[in-house]
Amino acid sequence: MFEKLKNLFVEELQIDAADITMDAELIKDLGINSIELADLVMLCEEKFDIEIDDEDIHKFVTVGDVVNYLESR
């Protein structure tokens, strides 16, 4: 799941692959803003055929948080 998510970050958000680790913080380390986070959520919903609750989005602090969330679905 990490590699799939990493590819989304690189392809869709133009983030350097070297910066993407499980511990990388979405906002602080990767520079993702709220609009990009919303885009990421929509991309994940489409690509992985899941629905992400709005209340869960605030739990996404690190890349690992997103990976763990997606793996639990």
PDB file of N, CA and C in Angstrom, residues 6-64:
ATOM      1  N   LYS A   6       2.706   6.207  -2.421  1.00  0.00           N
ATOM      2  CA  LYS A   6       3.887   6.987  -2.807  1.00  0.00           C
ATOM      3  C   LYS A   6       3.785   7.407  -4.273  1.00  0.00           C
ATOM      4  N   ASN A   7       3.370   6.487  -5.131  1.00  0.00           N
ATOM      5  CA  ASN A   7       3.207   6.809  -6.547  1.00  0.00           C
ATOM      6  C   ASN A   7       2.173   7.911  -6.753  1.00  0.00           C
ATOM      7  N   LEU A   8       1.098   7.897  -5.968  1.00  0.00           N
ATOM      8  CA  LEU A   8       0.094   8.964  -6.059  1.00  0.00           C
ATOM      9  C   LEU A   8       0.706  10.319  -5.695  1.00  0.00           C
ATOM     10  N   PHE A   9       1.492  10.339  -4.634  1.00  0.00           N
ATOM     11  CA  PHE A   9       2.145  11.584  -4.217  1.00  0.00           C
ATOM     12  C   PHE A   9       3.050  12.126  -5.323  1.00  0.00           C
ATOM     13  N   VAL A  10       3.809  11.218  -5.935  1.00  0.00           N
ATOM     14  CA  VAL A  10       4.769  11.627  -6.970  1.00  0.00           C
ATOM     15  C   VAL A  10       4.046  12.073  -8.237  1.00  0.00           C
ATOM     16  N   GLU A  11       3.108  11.245  -8.709  1.00  0.00           N
ATOM     17  CA  GLU A  11       2.444  11.505  -9.986  1.00  0.00           C
ATOM     18  C   GLU A  11       1.427  12.651  -9.905  1.00  0.00           C
ATOM     19  N   GLU A  12       0.651  12.695  -8.862  1.00  0.00           N
ATOM     20  CA  GLU A  12      -0.452  13.648  -8.784  1.00  0.00           C
ATOM     21  C   GLU A  12      -0.092  14.954  -8.079  1.00  0.00           C
ATOM     22  N   LEU A  13       0.792  14.877  -7.088  1.00  0.00           N
ATOM     23  CA  LEU A  13       1.123  16.070  -6.303  1.00  0.00           C
ATOM     24  C   LEU A  13       2.545  16.570  -6.562  1.00  0.00           C
ATOM     25  N   GLN A  14       3.262  15.893  -7.456  1.00  0.00           N
ATOM     26  CA  GLN A  14       4.632  16.261  -7.833  1.00  0.00           C
ATOM     27  C   GLN A  14       5.565  16.414  -6.621  1.00  0.00           C
ATOM     28  N   ILE A  15       5.470  15.459  -5.714  1.00  0.00           N
ATOM     29  CA  ILE A  15       6.338  15.453  -4.540  1.00  0.00           C
ATOM     30  C   ILE A  15       7.503  14.509  -4.825  1.00  0.00           C
ATOM     31  N   ASP A  16       8.701  14.912  -4.454  1.00  0.00           N
ATOM     32  CA  ASP A  16       9.901  14.118  -4.673  1.00  0.00           C
ATOM     33  C   ASP A  16       9.795  12.787  -3.919  1.00  0.00           C
ATOM     34  N   ALA A  17       9.992  11.696  -4.647  1.00  0.00           N
ATOM     35  CA  ALA A  17       9.864  10.362  -4.060  1.00  0.00           C
ATOM     36  C   ALA A  17      10.791  10.173  -2.860  1.00  0.00           C
ATOM     37  N   ALA A  18      11.960  10.789  -2.889  1.00  0.00           N
ATOM     38  CA  ALA A  18      12.926  10.650  -1.794  1.00  0.00           C
ATOM     39  C   ALA A  18      12.406  11.239  -0.488  1.00  0.00           C
ATOM     40  N   ASP A  19      11.466  12.174  -0.571  1.00  0.00           N
ATOM     41  CA  ASP A  19      10.918  12.813   0.628  1.00  0.00           C
ATOM     42  C   ASP A  19       9.796  12.010   1.270  1.00  0.00           C
ATOM     43  N   ILE A  20       9.290  11.017   0.569  1.00  0.00           N
ATOM     44  CA  ILE A  20       8.103  10.293   1.036  1.00  0.00           C
ATOM     45  C   ILE A  20       8.518   9.059   1.831  1.00  0.00           C
ATOM     46  N   THR A  21       8.300   9.148   3.137  1.00  0.00           N
ATOM     47  CA  THR A  21       8.552   8.016   4.035  1.00  0.00           C
ATOM     48  C   THR A  21       7.307   7.823   4.894  1.00  0.00           C
ATOM     49  N   MET A  22       7.250   6.725   5.587  1.00  0.00           N
ATOM     50  CA  MET A  22       6.097   6.468   6.463  1.00  0.00           C
ATOM     51  C   MET A  22       5.990   7.539   7.558  1.00  0.00           C
ATOM     52  N   ASP A  23       7.118   8.092   7.982  1.00  0.00           N
ATOM     53  CA  ASP A  23       7.127   9.078   9.065  1.00  0.00           C
ATOM     54  C   ASP A  23       6.999  10.523   8.582  1.00  0.00           C
ATOM     55  N   ALA A  24       7.031  10.736   7.266  1.00  0.00           N
ATOM     56  CA  ALA A  24       6.955  12.098   6.733  1.00  0.00           C
ATOM     57  C   ALA A  24       5.586  12.703   7.042  1.00  0.00           C
ATOM     58  N   GLU A  25       5.606  13.910   7.615  1.00  0.00           N
ATOM     59  CA  GLU A  25       4.354  14.600   7.908  1.00  0.00           C
ATOM     60  C   GLU A  25       3.845  15.278   6.639  1.00  0.00           C
ATOM     61  N   LEU A  26       2.552  15.118   6.382  1.00  0.00           N
ATOM     62  CA  LEU A  26       1.957  15.613   5.144  1.00  0.00           C
ATOM     63  C   LEU A  26       2.152  17.113   4.973  1.00  0.00           C
ATOM     64  N   ILE A  27       1.885  17.876   6.020  1.00  0.00           N
ATOM     65  CA  ILE A  27       1.956  19.331   5.918  1.00  0.00           C
ATOM     66  C   ILE A  27       3.386  19.825   6.152  1.00  0.00           C
ATOM     67  N   LYS A  28       3.965  19.422   7.262  1.00  0.00           N
ATOM     68  CA  LYS A  28       5.273  19.949   7.662  1.00  0.00           C
ATOM     69  C   LYS A  28       6.396  19.490   6.734  1.00  0.00           C
ATOM     70  N   ASP A  29       6.452  18.203   6.420  1.00  0.00           N
ATOM     71  CA  ASP A  29       7.569  17.658   5.640  1.00  0.00           C
ATOM     72  C   ASP A  29       7.330  17.683   4.132  1.00  0.00           C
ATOM     73  N   LEU A  30       6.086  17.424   3.716  1.00  0.00           N
ATOM     74  CA  LEU A  30       5.803  17.325   2.281  1.00  0.00           C
ATOM     75  C   LEU A  30       5.167  18.584   1.704  1.00  0.00           C
ATOM     76  N   GLY A  31       4.788  19.520   2.585  1.00  0.00           N
ATOM     77  CA  GLY A  31       4.249  20.795   2.117  1.00  0.00           C
ATOM     78  C   GLY A  31       2.863  20.721   1.504  1.00  0.00           C
ATOM     79  N   ILE A  32       2.106  19.692   1.883  1.00  0.00           N
ATOM     80  CA  ILE A  32       0.749  19.535   1.340  1.00  0.00           C
ATOM     81  C   ILE A  32      -0.182  20.532   2.023  1.00  0.00           C
ATOM     82  N   ASN A  33      -0.958  21.261   1.234  1.00  0.00           N
ATOM     83  CA  ASN A  33      -1.934  22.199   1.805  1.00  0.00           C
ATOM     84  C   ASN A  33      -3.313  21.532   1.863  1.00  0.00           C
ATOM     85  N   SER A  34      -4.285  22.237   2.378  1.00  0.00           N
ATOM     86  CA  SER A  34      -5.608  21.643   2.584  1.00  0.00           C
ATOM     87  C   SER A  34      -6.274  21.248   1.269  1.00  0.00           C
ATOM     88  N   ILE A  35      -6.044  22.010   0.220  1.00  0.00           N
ATOM     89  CA  ILE A  35      -6.634  21.664  -1.081  1.00  0.00           C
ATOM     90  C   ILE A  35      -5.993  20.399  -1.633  1.00  0.00           C
ATOM     91  N   GLU A  36      -4.667  20.295  -1.509  1.00  0.00           N
ATOM     92  CA  GLU A  36      -3.976  19.096  -1.973  1.00  0.00           C
ATOM     93  C   GLU A  36      -4.384  17.876  -1.154  1.00  0.00           C
ATOM     94  N   LEU A  37      -4.626  18.072   0.140  1.00  0.00           N
ATOM     95  CA  LEU A  37      -5.068  16.965   0.982  1.00  0.00           C
ATOM     96  C   LEU A  37      -6.447  16.486   0.526  1.00  0.00           C
ATOM     97  N   ALA A  38      -7.334  17.416   0.213  1.00  0.00           N
ATOM     98  CA  ALA A  38      -8.660  17.047  -0.298  1.00  0.00           C
ATOM     99  C   ALA A  38      -8.523  16.297  -1.616  1.00  0.00           C
ATOM    100  N   ASP A  39      -7.615  16.751  -2.483  1.00  0.00           N
ATOM    101  CA  ASP A  39      -7.363  16.059  -3.750  1.00  0.00           C
ATOM    102  C   ASP A  39      -6.842  14.651  -3.501  1.00  0.00           C
ATOM    103  N   LEU A  40      -5.931  14.534  -2.541  1.00  0.00           N
ATOM    104  CA  LEU A  40      -5.368  13.231  -2.205  1.00  0.00           C
ATOM    105  C   LEU A  40      -6.454  12.272  -1.720  1.00  0.00           C
ATOM    106  N   VAL A  41      -7.350  12.772  -0.883  1.00  0.00           N
ATOM    107  CA  VAL A  41      -8.451  11.949  -0.376  1.00  0.00           C
ATOM    108  C   VAL A  41      -9.321  11.460  -1.533  1.00  0.00           C
ATOM    109  N   MET A  42      -9.654  12.373  -2.446  1.00  0.00           N
ATOM    110  CA  MET A  42     -10.484  11.981  -3.596  1.00  0.00           C
ATOM    111  C   MET A  42      -9.762  10.964  -4.471  1.00  0.00           C
ATOM    112  N   LEU A  43      -8.476  11.156  -4.692  1.00  0.00           N
ATOM    113  CA  LEU A  43      -7.698  10.216  -5.499  1.00  0.00           C
ATOM    114  C   LEU A  43      -7.668   8.831  -4.847  1.00  0.00           C
ATOM    115  N   CYS A  44      -7.477   8.806  -3.538  1.00  0.00           N
ATOM    116  CA  CYS A  44      -7.457   7.526  -2.816  1.00  0.00           C
ATOM    117  C   CYS A  44      -8.815   6.839  -2.900  1.00  0.00           C
ATOM    118  N   GLU A  45      -9.883   7.625  -2.768  1.00  0.00           N
ATOM    119  CA  GLU A  45     -11.224   7.043  -2.857  1.00  0.00           C
ATOM    120  C   GLU A  45     -11.445   6.414  -4.229  1.00  0.00           C
ATOM    121  N   GLU A  46     -11.015   7.102  -5.275  1.00  0.00           N
ATOM    122  CA  GLU A  46     -11.184   6.580  -6.636  1.00  0.00           C
ATOM    123  C   GLU A  46     -10.289   5.378  -6.888  1.00  0.00           C
ATOM    124  N   LYS A  47      -9.009   5.513  -6.572  1.00  0.00           N
ATOM    125  CA  LYS A  47      -8.030   4.478  -6.894  1.00  0.00           C
ATOM    126  C   LYS A  47      -8.261   3.190  -6.104  1.00  0.00           C
ATOM    127  N   PHE A  48      -8.641   3.328  -4.838  1.00  0.00           N
ATOM    128  CA  PHE A  48      -8.774   2.159  -3.979  1.00  0.00           C
ATOM    129  C   PHE A  48     -10.228   1.757  -3.731  1.00  0.00           C
ATOM    130  N   ASP A  49     -11.146   2.446  -4.391  1.00  0.00           N
ATOM    131  CA  ASP A  49     -12.574   2.141  -4.311  1.00  0.00           C
ATOM    132  C   ASP A  49     -13.063   2.061  -2.865  1.00  0.00           C
ATOM    133  N   ILE A  50     -12.771   3.127  -2.116  1.00  0.00           N
ATOM    134  CA  ILE A  50     -13.223   3.225  -0.723  1.00  0.00           C
ATOM    135  C   ILE A  50     -13.830   4.600  -0.512  1.00  0.00           C
ATOM    136  N   GLU A  51     -14.463   4.762   0.644  1.00  0.00           N
ATOM    137  CA  GLU A  51     -14.963   6.081   1.030  1.00  0.00           C
ATOM    138  C   GLU A  51     -14.276   6.483   2.325  1.00  0.00           C
ATOM    139  N   ILE A  52     -13.713   7.686   2.323  1.00  0.00           N
ATOM    140  CA  ILE A  52     -13.022   8.191   3.507  1.00  0.00           C
ATOM    141  C   ILE A  52     -13.930   9.212   4.175  1.00  0.00           C
ATOM    142  N   ASP A  53     -14.277   8.939   5.431  1.00  0.00           N
ATOM    143  CA  ASP A  53     -15.154   9.839   6.177  1.00  0.00           C
ATOM    144  C   ASP A  53     -14.445  11.161   6.442  1.00  0.00           C
ATOM    145  N   ASP A  54     -15.189  12.249   6.342  1.00  0.00           N
ATOM    146  CA  ASP A  54     -14.626  13.575   6.588  1.00  0.00           C
ATOM    147  C   ASP A  54     -13.992  13.673   7.977  1.00  0.00           C
ATOM    148  N   GLU A  55     -14.600  13.005   8.957  1.00  0.00           N
ATOM    149  CA  GLU A  55     -14.079  13.053  10.321  1.00  0.00           C
ATOM    150  C   GLU A  55     -12.714  12.380  10.435  1.00  0.00           C
ATOM    151  N   ASP A  56     -12.416  11.458   9.519  1.00  0.00           N
ATOM    152  CA  ASP A  56     -11.152  10.719   9.585  1.00  0.00           C
ATOM    153  C   ASP A  56      -9.992  11.492   8.970  1.00  0.00           C
ATOM    154  N   ILE A  57     -10.280  12.454   8.123  1.00  0.00           N
ATOM    155  CA  ILE A  57      -9.223  13.165   7.410  1.00  0.00           C
ATOM    156  C   ILE A  57      -8.286  13.898   8.377  1.00  0.00           C
ATOM    157  N   HIS A  58      -8.829  14.433   9.470  1.00  0.00           N
ATOM    158  CA  HIS A  58      -7.974  15.153  10.421  1.00  0.00           C
ATOM    159  C   HIS A  58      -6.972  14.236  11.118  1.00  0.00           C
ATOM    160  N   LYS A  59      -7.157  12.924  11.010  1.00  0.00           N
ATOM    161  CA  LYS A  59      -6.229  11.960  11.614  1.00  0.00           C
ATOM    162  C   LYS A  59      -4.987  11.751  10.747  1.00  0.00           C
ATOM    163  N   PHE A  60      -5.021  12.257   9.515  1.00  0.00           N
ATOM    164  CA  PHE A  60      -3.909  12.055   8.591  1.00  0.00           C
ATOM    165  C   PHE A  60      -2.816  13.082   8.846  1.00  0.00           C
ATOM    166  N   VAL A  61      -1.845  12.708   9.679  1.00  0.00           N
ATOM    167  CA  VAL A  61      -0.728  13.594   9.979  1.00  0.00           C
ATOM    168  C   VAL A  61       0.508  13.166   9.180  1.00  0.00           C
ATOM    169  N   THR A  62       0.759  11.868   9.159  1.00  0.00           N
ATOM    170  CA  THR A  62       1.918  11.346   8.433  1.00  0.00           C
ATOM    171  C   THR A  62       1.460  10.464   7.273  1.00  0.00           C
ATOM    172  N   VAL A  63       2.399  10.155   6.399  1.00  0.00           N
ATOM    173  CA  VAL A  63       2.120   9.224   5.305  1.00  0.00           C
ATOM    174  C   VAL A  63       1.690   7.889   5.889  1.00  0.00           C
ATOM    175  N   GLY A  64       2.325   7.484   6.974  1.00  0.00           N
ATOM    176  CA  GLY A  64       1.987   6.225   7.639  1.00  0.00           C
ATOM    177  C   GLY A  64       0.547   6.192   8.119  1.00  0.00           C
TER     178      GLY A  64
END
